[in-house]
Amino acid sequence: MSTTLISGGTVVSANGTLDADVLVAGEKIAAVLAREVTETGEAAPAADRVIDATGKYVLPGGIDVHTHMEMPFGGTFSVDTFETGTRAAAWGGTTTIVDFAVQAKGTSLLATLDKWHSKADGNCAIDYGFHMIVSDVNDQTLKEMDACIGAGVNSFKMFMAYPGVFYATDGEILLAMQQAARSGATVMMHAENGIAIDQLVAQALAAGHTDPVYHGLTRPPELEGEATSRAITLAKVAACPLYIVHLSARQALEAVAQARDTGQNVFAETCPQYLYLSLDDLARPDFEGSKFVASPPLRPKDHQASLWSGLRTNDLSVVSTDHCPFCFKDGKELGRGDFSKIPNGMPGVEHRMDLLHQGVVAGELTLPRWVEVASTTPARMFGLYPRKGVIAAGSDADIVIYDPAARQTLSAASHHMNVDYSAYEGMEITGRVATTLSRGRTVIDNGEYLGAAGHGAFLPRGLNQYLL
Ligand code: DUC
Ligand code: ZN
Ligand code: ZN
């Protein structure tokens, strides 16, 4: 079994920092050796390879629990495959993704799961799991939810948005929540009032308002707040754990905080685009705003401070990307002249760790909180801990060596996602991944990709480890 010693770095965990060397044996972490101890005379352990991490952070690999590779949506597909998307993730220090299998209306959950396994199997550079999108609630679907749980997929996303596509009625949501609750599984909710939104969209188009900014203006934050409250109420009645995905609005955060104060099993994530971008970007001229069309939409800038604060108070406990990239050319352009036809989604899987580190640099988050929201909590929330999300003996050697002083400029010209634009074009960042290990294998090192499609393995997941 080959061994690697990562020496001289600062191990950052959700609990704090430690000057320590990390010994990797094969696919696992064998030991974390505090340097205070080793420097008192004990010899450093022999290893086949030594990585000098002096001046760098040693982090548990990032875990992005919300990605969409090759996702069918709006008559097209998101453009990162499992191969290109997981490679880009590794470049940015993410070593696990949890992607969404998408049930089409009239199809079974288990057939859907098989389909997603065949998309991912043999193609991923890093480990991956699946959530299941439930878009057709019927007796068979409800029965199959248990079989999904048996197959390692125990989180089910539902939509209060997109009538006629993914939308589920309150009654259907309640049934699925009751079914999930019987097994302790989590329902993940896209909480926007799609019925009301569709009326606003029709009114805007009838008035000749076709530009991308109307995507944001027809999905007001109040309708995210209302849907979030309704989802929380339904989850309370069903006694079902609830996880609000891609929370973007202050009103929704207030609803989550209130529920958490009562001790309900309600959790929420936000995404970097809601922390750094705003309605002003959706309003960029010459159809540039289409690059920022995602749902929920980017919000007025003043929501950002609430989201950073929610991350500090743990009412937001995870940051994922909702990576769902569509090219500008031939993708976003489908919606020229009608904002409602612009494919919903933005690229981001490569930049989550860097953008959150920028939050550390700016004093919004502490170093341990960075690791907690980007790795440790996602692992616990989705049943992967302590295999993932921590640097400890016995855990998978998913390790990122991060240079906090490096400078980089985000750009489509240099990113590795399979998409023709960057939502952060020209943004200057402090910090950069130096090395990424996935189960002991070096995937990224010093600006070079050394991974392989097929190294990444499917991760059957346990239940949410935060349930009260
Ligand atoms: N919701 C998502 O979570 N991803 C892409 C589109 C959407 O509406
Ligand atoms: Zn969604
Ligand atoms: Zn999504």
Short mmCIF file of C-alpha atoms and ligand atoms in Angstrom, two decimals:
data_model
loop_
_atom_site.label_atom_id
_atom_site.label_comp_id
_atom_site.label_asym_id
_atom_site.label_seq_id
_atom_site.Cartn_x
_atom_site.Cartn_y
_atom_site.Cartn_z
CA MET A 1 0.00 0.00 0.00
CA SER A 2 1.56 3.32 -0.96
CA THR A 3 1.91 6.04 1.64
CA THR A 4 2.00 9.84 1.40
CA LEU A 5 2.98 12.31 4.11
CA ILE A 6 1.53 15.81 3.82
CA SER A 7 3.91 17.76 5.97
CA GLY A 8 4.21 21.28 7.32
CA GLY A 9 0.63 22.42 6.71
CA THR A 10 -2.17 23.74 8.89
CA VAL A 11 -5.04 21.30 9.12
CA VAL A 12 -8.33 23.20 9.11
CA SER A 13 -11.36 21.44 10.50
CA ALA A 14 -14.84 22.54 11.51
CA ASN A 15 -13.52 22.76 15.07
CA GLY A 16 -10.42 24.81 14.54
CA THR A 17 -6.92 24.68 13.14
CA LEU A 18 -3.98 22.44 14.01
CA ASP A 19 -0.38 22.48 12.82
CA ALA A 20 -0.16 18.84 11.86
CA ASP A 21 1.20 16.39 9.31
CA VAL A 22 -1.21 13.99 7.68
CA LEU A 23 -0.25 10.44 6.79
CA VAL A 24 -2.19 8.78 3.98
CA ALA A 25 -2.03 5.02 3.42
CA GLY A 26 -3.73 3.81 0.27
CA GLU A 27 -7.20 5.35 0.07
CA LYS A 28 -7.46 6.30 3.75
CA ILE A 29 -6.05 8.78 6.22
CA ALA A 30 -3.80 6.77 8.53
CA ALA A 31 -2.84 9.44 11.07
CA VAL A 32 -2.99 13.14 11.90
CA LEU A 33 0.24 14.00 13.68
CA ALA A 34 0.24 17.24 15.63
CA ARG A 35 3.62 18.86 15.02
CA GLU A 36 3.97 20.01 18.58
CA VAL A 37 4.34 16.31 19.38
CA THR A 38 6.46 15.20 16.44
CA GLU A 39 8.86 18.08 16.96
CA THR A 40 9.74 16.89 20.43
CA GLY A 41 11.94 14.20 18.99
CA GLU A 42 9.71 11.58 17.45
CA ALA A 43 10.84 10.83 13.92
CA ALA A 44 8.40 11.71 11.17
CA PRO A 45 6.90 8.53 9.76
CA ALA A 46 8.50 7.20 6.61
CA ALA A 47 6.36 7.56 3.50
CA ASP A 48 6.76 6.76 -0.19
CA ARG A 49 6.03 10.36 -1.05
CA VAL A 50 6.17 13.61 0.88
CA ILE A 51 4.10 16.66 -0.09
CA ASP A 52 5.41 19.89 1.40
CA ALA A 53 2.37 21.88 2.56
CA THR A 54 4.32 24.56 4.40
CA GLY A 55 2.32 27.80 4.47
CA LYS A 56 -0.77 26.04 3.16
CA TYR A 57 -4.07 24.82 4.56
CA VAL A 58 -4.86 21.12 4.59
CA LEU A 59 -8.64 20.71 4.25
CA PRO A 60 -11.10 17.87 4.00
CA GLY A 61 -12.17 17.81 0.34
CA GLY A 62 -15.14 19.98 -0.52
CA ILE A 63 -18.57 18.35 -0.76
CA ASP A 64 -21.02 19.94 -3.18
CA VAL A 65 -24.44 18.44 -2.47
CA HIS A 66 -26.28 20.22 -5.26
CA THR A 67 -25.11 19.71 -8.84
CA HIS A 68 -26.80 18.93 -12.15
CA MET A 69 -24.57 17.20 -14.67
CA GLU A 70 -26.22 16.33 -18.01
CA MET A 71 -29.58 17.44 -16.66
CA PRO A 72 -32.54 17.52 -19.06
CA PHE A 73 -34.17 20.92 -18.61
CA GLY A 74 -36.23 23.29 -20.75
CA GLY A 75 -35.78 21.23 -23.91
CA THR A 76 -32.00 21.07 -23.59
CA PHE A 77 -29.34 19.57 -21.29
CA SER A 78 -26.93 21.14 -18.86
CA VAL A 79 -23.61 21.04 -20.64
CA ASP A 80 -21.22 19.51 -18.11
CA THR A 81 -21.11 15.73 -18.30
CA PHE A 82 -20.25 13.70 -15.23
CA GLU A 83 -16.74 13.53 -16.66
CA THR A 84 -16.18 17.23 -17.34
CA GLY A 85 -18.13 18.39 -14.29
CA THR A 86 -16.35 16.20 -11.76
CA ARG A 87 -12.97 17.13 -13.27
CA ALA A 88 -13.81 20.82 -12.89
CA ALA A 89 -14.97 20.18 -9.32
CA ALA A 90 -11.61 18.61 -8.48
CA TRP A 91 -9.77 21.64 -9.91
CA GLY A 92 -11.64 23.72 -7.39
CA GLY A 93 -11.06 21.45 -4.38
CA THR A 94 -14.35 19.56 -4.38
CA THR A 95 -13.92 15.80 -3.96
CA THR A 96 -17.55 14.68 -3.67
CA ILE A 97 -20.69 15.75 -5.47
CA VAL A 98 -24.27 14.74 -4.83
CA ASP A 99 -26.16 15.12 -8.10
CA PHE A 100 -29.88 14.82 -8.84
CA ALA A 101 -31.49 11.94 -10.71
CA VAL A 102 -34.59 13.38 -12.37
CA GLN A 103 -37.83 11.41 -12.53
CA ALA A 104 -39.69 12.28 -15.72
CA LYS A 105 -43.48 12.21 -15.48
CA GLY A 106 -44.80 8.70 -16.09
CA THR A 107 -41.53 6.96 -15.25
CA SER A 108 -40.42 5.01 -12.19
CA LEU A 109 -37.93 6.16 -9.59
CA LEU A 110 -35.88 2.97 -9.84
CA ALA A 111 -35.62 3.16 -13.62
CA THR A 112 -34.57 6.80 -13.19
CA LEU A 113 -31.89 5.80 -10.72
CA ASP A 114 -30.56 3.15 -13.12
CA LYS A 115 -30.42 5.75 -15.86
CA TRP A 116 -28.40 8.14 -13.71
CA HIS A 117 -26.05 5.36 -12.64
CA SER A 118 -25.32 4.62 -16.26
CA LYS A 119 -24.58 8.29 -16.95
CA ALA A 120 -22.10 8.54 -14.07
CA ASP A 121 -20.60 5.07 -13.83
CA GLY A 122 -17.06 4.96 -15.18
CA ASN A 123 -16.97 8.69 -15.90
CA CYS A 124 -16.35 10.52 -12.65
CA ALA A 125 -13.00 11.83 -11.42
CA ILE A 126 -14.28 12.09 -7.83
CA ASP A 127 -16.84 10.25 -5.70
CA TYR A 128 -20.52 10.96 -6.14
CA GLY A 129 -23.96 10.23 -4.74
CA PHE A 130 -27.48 10.94 -5.90
CA HIS A 131 -30.62 12.63 -4.63
CA MET A 132 -33.88 11.83 -6.40
CA ILE A 133 -36.13 14.48 -7.95
CA VAL A 134 -39.73 13.34 -7.52
CA SER A 135 -41.94 14.91 -10.16
CA ASP A 136 -44.75 12.35 -10.39
CA VAL A 137 -46.31 11.45 -7.05
CA ASN A 138 -48.43 8.30 -7.33
CA ASP A 139 -48.72 4.97 -5.48
CA GLN A 140 -45.81 3.41 -7.32
CA THR A 141 -43.56 6.42 -6.71
CA LEU A 142 -44.39 6.42 -3.02
CA LYS A 143 -43.57 2.71 -2.74
CA GLU A 144 -40.33 3.13 -4.66
CA MET A 145 -39.07 5.79 -2.30
CA ASP A 146 -38.18 3.03 0.18
CA ALA A 147 -36.35 1.10 -2.51
CA CYS A 148 -34.35 4.23 -3.32
CA ILE A 149 -33.40 4.53 0.33
CA GLY A 150 -32.24 0.90 0.24
CA ALA A 151 -30.13 1.82 -2.78
CA GLY A 152 -28.38 4.62 -0.89
CA VAL A 153 -30.53 7.53 -2.09
CA ASN A 154 -32.44 8.93 0.84
CA SER A 155 -33.11 12.55 -0.06
CA PHE A 156 -35.95 13.52 -2.38
CA LYS A 157 -36.23 16.89 -4.06
CA MET A 158 -39.65 18.33 -4.84
CA PHE A 159 -40.74 21.52 -6.56
CA MET A 160 -43.32 24.13 -5.60
CA ALA A 161 -42.27 25.90 -8.83
CA TYR A 162 -42.58 24.97 -12.54
CA PRO A 163 -46.27 24.02 -12.92
CA GLY A 164 -46.66 21.38 -15.63
CA VAL A 165 -43.04 20.24 -15.33
CA PHE A 166 -41.72 19.38 -11.89
CA TYR A 167 -44.43 21.07 -9.81
CA ALA A 168 -46.14 19.09 -7.07
CA THR A 169 -49.35 20.17 -5.33
CA ASP A 170 -49.40 20.66 -1.57
CA GLY A 171 -51.31 17.36 -1.30
CA GLU A 172 -48.65 15.49 -3.28
CA ILE A 173 -45.91 17.09 -1.23
CA LEU A 174 -47.65 16.03 1.98
CA LEU A 175 -47.94 12.42 0.77
CA ALA A 176 -44.28 12.26 -0.20
CA MET A 177 -43.23 13.87 3.07
CA GLN A 178 -45.28 11.34 5.07
CA GLN A 179 -43.63 8.53 3.11
CA ALA A 180 -40.13 9.97 3.61
CA ALA A 181 -40.82 10.50 7.32
CA ARG A 182 -41.54 6.78 7.83
CA SER A 183 -37.90 6.05 6.97
CA GLY A 184 -36.32 9.21 8.34
CA ALA A 185 -35.47 10.40 4.83
CA THR A 186 -35.19 14.10 4.00
CA VAL A 187 -37.34 16.05 1.55
CA MET A 188 -35.46 18.83 -0.23
CA MET A 189 -37.62 21.67 -1.45
CA HIS A 190 -37.43 24.13 -4.31
CA ALA A 191 -39.56 26.69 -2.52
CA GLU A 192 -41.03 29.25 -4.89
CA ASN A 193 -44.75 29.75 -5.49
CA GLY A 194 -44.82 28.64 -9.12
CA ILE A 195 -48.56 29.15 -9.62
CA ALA A 196 -48.34 32.83 -8.72
CA ILE A 197 -45.04 33.26 -10.59
CA ASP A 198 -46.57 31.93 -13.81
CA GLN A 199 -49.23 34.66 -13.63
CA LEU A 200 -46.57 37.35 -13.18
CA VAL A 201 -44.56 35.94 -16.08
CA ALA A 202 -47.62 35.97 -18.36
CA GLN A 203 -48.39 39.58 -17.35
CA ALA A 204 -44.80 40.69 -18.02
CA LEU A 205 -44.67 39.07 -21.44
CA ALA A 206 -48.08 40.51 -22.37
CA ALA A 207 -46.72 43.95 -21.49
CA GLY A 208 -43.75 43.39 -23.82
CA HIS A 209 -41.20 42.91 -21.04
CA THR A 210 -38.96 40.25 -22.53
CA ASP A 211 -35.47 41.03 -21.13
CA PRO A 212 -33.65 38.71 -18.70
CA VAL A 213 -34.14 41.07 -15.75
CA TYR A 214 -37.86 40.20 -15.85
CA HIS A 215 -36.92 36.68 -14.84
CA GLY A 216 -35.98 38.19 -11.50
CA LEU A 217 -38.80 40.70 -11.31
CA THR A 218 -41.48 38.05 -11.88
CA ARG A 219 -40.14 35.81 -9.10
CA PRO A 220 -40.25 38.21 -6.13
CA PRO A 221 -38.61 37.26 -2.83
CA GLU A 222 -42.00 37.25 -1.10
CA LEU A 223 -43.02 34.25 -3.19
CA GLU A 224 -39.92 32.38 -2.03
CA GLY A 225 -40.69 33.35 1.56
CA GLU A 226 -44.31 32.21 1.25
CA ALA A 227 -43.40 28.86 -0.32
CA THR A 228 -40.69 28.27 2.27
CA SER A 229 -43.18 28.85 5.10
CA ARG A 230 -45.70 26.53 3.43
CA ALA A 231 -43.07 23.79 2.97
CA ILE A 232 -42.12 24.14 6.63
CA THR A 233 -45.77 23.79 7.67
CA LEU A 234 -46.29 20.72 5.50
CA ALA A 235 -43.10 19.16 6.88
CA LYS A 236 -44.26 19.85 10.41
CA VAL A 237 -47.60 18.13 9.79
CA ALA A 238 -45.83 15.16 8.18
CA ALA A 239 -43.04 15.14 10.82
CA CYS A 240 -40.57 15.02 7.93
CA PRO A 241 -37.03 16.45 7.89
CA LEU A 242 -36.91 19.34 5.43
CA TYR A 243 -33.94 20.84 3.60
CA ILE A 244 -34.56 24.05 1.66
CA VAL A 245 -32.35 24.13 -1.43
CA HIS A 246 -30.76 27.20 -3.00
CA LEU A 247 -32.22 29.70 -0.51
CA SER A 248 -31.77 33.19 -1.92
CA ALA A 249 -34.15 35.58 -0.14
CA ARG A 250 -34.18 37.17 3.29
CA GLN A 251 -37.88 36.31 3.66
CA ALA A 252 -37.15 32.61 3.20
CA LEU A 253 -34.27 32.75 5.66
CA GLU A 254 -36.55 34.32 8.27
CA ALA A 255 -39.01 31.44 7.87
CA VAL A 256 -36.22 28.87 8.26
CA ALA A 257 -34.78 30.62 11.33
CA GLN A 258 -38.19 30.75 12.98
CA ALA A 259 -38.79 27.03 12.41
CA ARG A 260 -35.34 26.11 13.67
CA ASP A 261 -35.95 28.17 16.81
CA THR A 262 -38.89 25.88 17.57
CA GLY A 263 -36.69 22.81 17.20
CA GLN A 264 -38.16 21.59 13.91
CA ASN A 265 -35.90 19.53 11.64
CA VAL A 266 -35.52 22.27 9.03
CA PHE A 267 -32.22 22.99 7.31
CA ALA A 268 -31.16 25.19 4.43
CA GLU A 269 -28.38 25.83 1.96
CA THR A 270 -27.46 28.85 -0.07
CA CYS A 271 -25.16 29.15 -3.08
CA PRO A 272 -22.22 31.45 -3.96
CA GLN A 273 -24.20 33.22 -6.68
CA TYR A 274 -26.62 34.55 -4.05
CA LEU A 275 -23.73 35.73 -1.90
CA TYR A 276 -21.82 37.52 -4.65
CA LEU A 277 -24.17 38.35 -7.55
CA SER A 278 -27.41 40.30 -7.67
CA LEU A 279 -30.39 41.50 -9.68
CA ASP A 280 -28.02 44.10 -11.15
CA ASP A 281 -26.26 41.27 -13.00
CA LEU A 282 -29.57 40.02 -14.40
CA ALA A 283 -30.11 43.57 -15.66
CA ARG A 284 -26.86 43.68 -17.66
CA PRO A 285 -27.51 45.00 -21.20
CA ASP A 286 -27.30 43.19 -24.56
CA PHE A 287 -28.79 39.95 -23.24
CA GLU A 288 -25.71 39.47 -20.99
CA GLY A 289 -28.18 39.21 -18.12
CA SER A 290 -29.23 35.81 -19.44
CA LYS A 291 -25.97 34.38 -18.11
CA PHE A 292 -27.35 34.96 -14.62
CA VAL A 293 -30.77 33.36 -15.07
CA ALA A 294 -31.29 30.71 -12.41
CA SER A 295 -34.17 29.93 -10.09
CA PRO A 296 -34.70 31.28 -7.53
CA PRO A 297 -33.33 34.40 -9.21
CA LEU A 298 -30.49 36.60 -8.07
CA ARG A 299 -31.85 39.08 -5.54
CA PRO A 300 -31.32 42.79 -4.87
CA LYS A 301 -27.90 43.26 -3.30
CA ASP A 302 -29.23 43.95 0.19
CA HIS A 303 -30.19 40.28 0.64
CA GLN A 304 -26.51 39.28 0.63
CA ALA A 305 -25.72 40.55 4.13
CA SER A 306 -28.63 38.50 5.51
CA LEU A 307 -27.30 35.37 3.82
CA TRP A 308 -23.77 35.83 5.20
CA SER A 309 -25.30 36.37 8.60
CA GLY A 310 -27.43 33.22 8.20
CA LEU A 311 -24.25 31.28 7.46
CA ARG A 312 -22.73 32.51 10.71
CA THR A 313 -25.81 31.70 12.80
CA ASN A 314 -26.21 28.27 11.16
CA ASP A 315 -29.72 28.98 9.91
CA LEU A 316 -27.92 28.40 6.62
CA SER A 317 -25.74 25.40 7.25
CA VAL A 318 -24.48 24.41 3.81
CA VAL A 319 -23.18 26.16 0.71
CA SER A 320 -23.68 24.20 -2.50
CA THR A 321 -23.48 25.44 -6.07
CA ASP A 322 -26.66 24.32 -7.87
CA HIS A 323 -24.19 23.91 -10.74
CA CYS A 324 -26.45 23.71 -13.80
CA PRO A 325 -24.51 25.19 -16.72
CA PHE A 326 -25.93 26.21 -20.07
CA CYS A 327 -23.75 27.83 -22.70
CA PHE A 328 -24.55 31.38 -23.75
CA LYS A 329 -24.36 30.42 -27.41
CA ASP A 330 -27.21 28.11 -28.42
CA GLY A 331 -28.25 27.73 -24.77
CA LYS A 332 -29.17 30.97 -23.03
CA GLU A 333 -29.82 32.41 -26.49
CA LEU A 334 -32.94 30.21 -26.73
CA GLY A 335 -34.59 32.90 -24.64
CA ARG A 336 -33.80 35.97 -26.76
CA GLY A 337 -37.07 37.85 -27.01
CA ASP A 338 -38.71 35.81 -24.21
CA PHE A 339 -36.96 35.63 -20.84
CA SER A 340 -39.15 32.68 -19.80
CA LYS A 341 -37.42 30.51 -22.41
CA ILE A 342 -33.90 31.09 -21.06
CA PRO A 343 -32.66 27.79 -19.56
CA ASN A 344 -32.52 28.18 -15.76
CA GLY A 345 -29.13 27.53 -14.26
CA MET A 346 -25.62 28.81 -13.75
CA PRO A 347 -22.16 27.23 -13.70
CA GLY A 348 -20.22 27.17 -10.44
CA VAL A 349 -18.96 23.75 -9.34
CA GLU A 350 -15.34 24.78 -9.82
CA HIS A 351 -15.41 27.96 -7.75
CA ARG A 352 -17.33 27.22 -4.57
CA MET A 353 -14.31 26.67 -2.30
CA ASP A 354 -12.52 29.72 -3.68
CA LEU A 355 -15.52 32.01 -3.41
CA LEU A 356 -16.16 30.94 0.16
CA HIS A 357 -12.49 31.43 0.99
CA GLN A 358 -13.00 34.94 -0.31
CA GLY A 359 -15.63 35.21 2.44
CA VAL A 360 -12.91 34.28 4.95
CA VAL A 361 -10.60 36.92 3.50
CA ALA A 362 -13.38 39.51 3.76
CA GLY A 363 -14.14 38.59 7.37
CA GLU A 364 -17.59 37.14 6.67
CA LEU A 365 -16.66 33.61 7.81
CA THR A 366 -14.01 32.10 10.04
CA LEU A 367 -11.62 29.53 8.61
CA PRO A 368 -13.29 26.62 10.49
CA ARG A 369 -16.73 27.80 9.40
CA TRP A 370 -15.53 27.74 5.77
CA VAL A 371 -14.67 24.08 6.12
CA GLU A 372 -17.85 23.37 8.05
CA VAL A 373 -20.28 24.79 5.46
CA ALA A 374 -18.34 23.47 2.48
CA SER A 375 -17.45 19.98 3.67
CA THR A 376 -18.22 18.79 7.20
CA THR A 377 -21.89 19.77 7.43
CA PRO A 378 -22.74 18.57 3.91
CA ALA A 379 -21.19 15.20 4.88
CA ARG A 380 -23.29 14.99 8.05
CA MET A 381 -26.45 16.33 6.46
CA PHE A 382 -26.36 13.72 3.72
CA GLY A 383 -25.08 10.70 5.60
CA LEU A 384 -21.46 10.61 4.49
CA TYR A 385 -19.69 11.43 7.74
CA PRO A 386 -17.07 10.42 8.95
CA ARG A 387 -16.10 8.70 5.72
CA LYS A 388 -16.12 12.18 4.18
CA GLY A 389 -15.97 15.72 5.55
CA VAL A 390 -13.15 15.39 8.06
CA ILE A 391 -9.41 14.84 8.24
CA ALA A 392 -9.18 12.01 10.74
CA ALA A 393 -7.65 8.54 10.90
CA GLY A 394 -9.91 6.11 9.08
CA SER A 395 -11.62 8.68 6.86
CA ASP A 396 -11.22 8.66 3.09
CA ALA A 397 -8.11 10.53 2.03
CA ASP A 398 -10.07 13.24 0.23
CA ILE A 399 -7.72 16.12 0.97
CA VAL A 400 -7.18 19.57 -0.46
CA ILE A 401 -3.97 21.49 -0.01
CA TYR A 402 -4.95 25.12 -0.34
CA ASP A 403 -2.60 28.04 -0.87
CA PRO A 404 -4.26 30.96 0.93
CA ALA A 405 -1.87 33.54 -0.51
CA ALA A 406 -2.11 32.64 -4.21
CA ARG A 407 -3.95 35.04 -6.48
CA GLN A 408 -6.16 34.10 -9.39
CA THR A 409 -8.60 35.75 -11.75
CA LEU A 410 -11.75 33.82 -12.55
CA SER A 411 -12.43 33.56 -16.26
CA ALA A 412 -13.99 31.34 -18.92
CA ALA A 413 -10.59 31.38 -20.58
CA SER A 414 -9.02 29.48 -17.70
CA HIS A 415 -11.82 27.55 -16.00
CA HIS A 416 -12.37 23.84 -16.60
CA MET A 417 -16.16 23.69 -16.72
CA ASN A 418 -17.59 22.85 -20.13
CA VAL A 419 -19.34 26.17 -20.54
CA ASP A 420 -18.54 29.21 -22.65
CA TYR A 421 -18.83 31.90 -19.99
CA SER A 422 -17.99 32.58 -16.37
CA ALA A 423 -20.51 34.22 -14.07
CA TYR A 424 -17.50 35.70 -12.26
CA GLU A 425 -15.50 36.86 -15.30
CA GLY A 426 -12.58 39.02 -14.17
CA MET A 427 -13.14 38.57 -10.44
CA GLU A 428 -9.87 38.56 -8.52
CA ILE A 429 -9.60 35.95 -5.81
CA THR A 430 -7.11 35.37 -3.03
CA GLY A 431 -6.40 31.68 -2.53
CA ARG A 432 -6.17 28.67 -4.80
CA VAL A 433 -6.08 24.89 -4.71
CA ALA A 434 -2.55 23.54 -4.94
CA THR A 435 -3.31 19.81 -4.70
CA THR A 436 -6.45 17.70 -4.59
CA LEU A 437 -6.42 14.08 -3.45
CA SER A 438 -9.43 11.82 -3.95
CA ARG A 439 -9.21 8.64 -1.86
CA GLY A 440 -5.45 9.03 -1.82
CA ARG A 441 -5.08 9.54 -5.54
CA THR A 442 -3.66 12.84 -6.70
CA VAL A 443 -6.20 14.39 -9.04
CA ILE A 444 -4.87 17.95 -9.24
CA ASP A 445 -1.30 18.99 -8.53
CA ASN A 446 0.32 22.32 -9.24
CA GLY A 447 -1.86 23.25 -12.16
CA GLU A 448 -1.96 19.77 -13.65
CA TYR A 449 -4.83 17.29 -13.90
CA LEU A 450 -3.65 13.81 -12.94
CA GLY A 451 -7.01 12.14 -12.33
CA ALA A 452 -8.94 9.65 -14.39
CA ALA A 453 -12.53 9.18 -15.43
CA GLY A 454 -13.84 6.19 -13.52
CA HIS A 455 -11.78 6.74 -10.37
CA GLY A 456 -14.85 8.28 -8.73
CA ALA A 457 -17.17 5.78 -7.08
CA PHE A 458 -20.85 5.86 -6.18
CA LEU A 459 -21.50 6.61 -2.50
CA PRO A 460 -24.55 5.01 -0.94
CA ARG A 461 -25.55 7.41 1.82
CA GLY A 462 -26.95 7.05 5.32
CA LEU A 463 -29.58 9.28 6.91
CA ASN A 464 -29.23 12.92 7.89
CA GLN A 465 -27.07 12.99 11.03
CA TYR A 466 -28.59 16.22 12.42
CA LEU A 467 -32.11 15.01 13.13
CA LEU A 468 -33.52 16.12 16.45
N1 DUC B 1 -33.64 24.29 -9.55
C1 DUC B 1 -32.52 23.70 -9.33
O1 DUC B 1 -32.27 23.26 -8.23
N2 DUC B 1 -31.62 23.57 -10.30
C2 DUC B 1 -31.80 24.01 -11.60
C3 DUC B 1 -33.09 24.62 -11.85
C4 DUC B 1 -33.96 24.78 -10.70
O2 DUC B 1 -34.97 25.41 -10.76
ZN ZN B 2 -34.49 24.04 -7.66
ZN ZN B 3 -30.57 22.56 -8.62
#
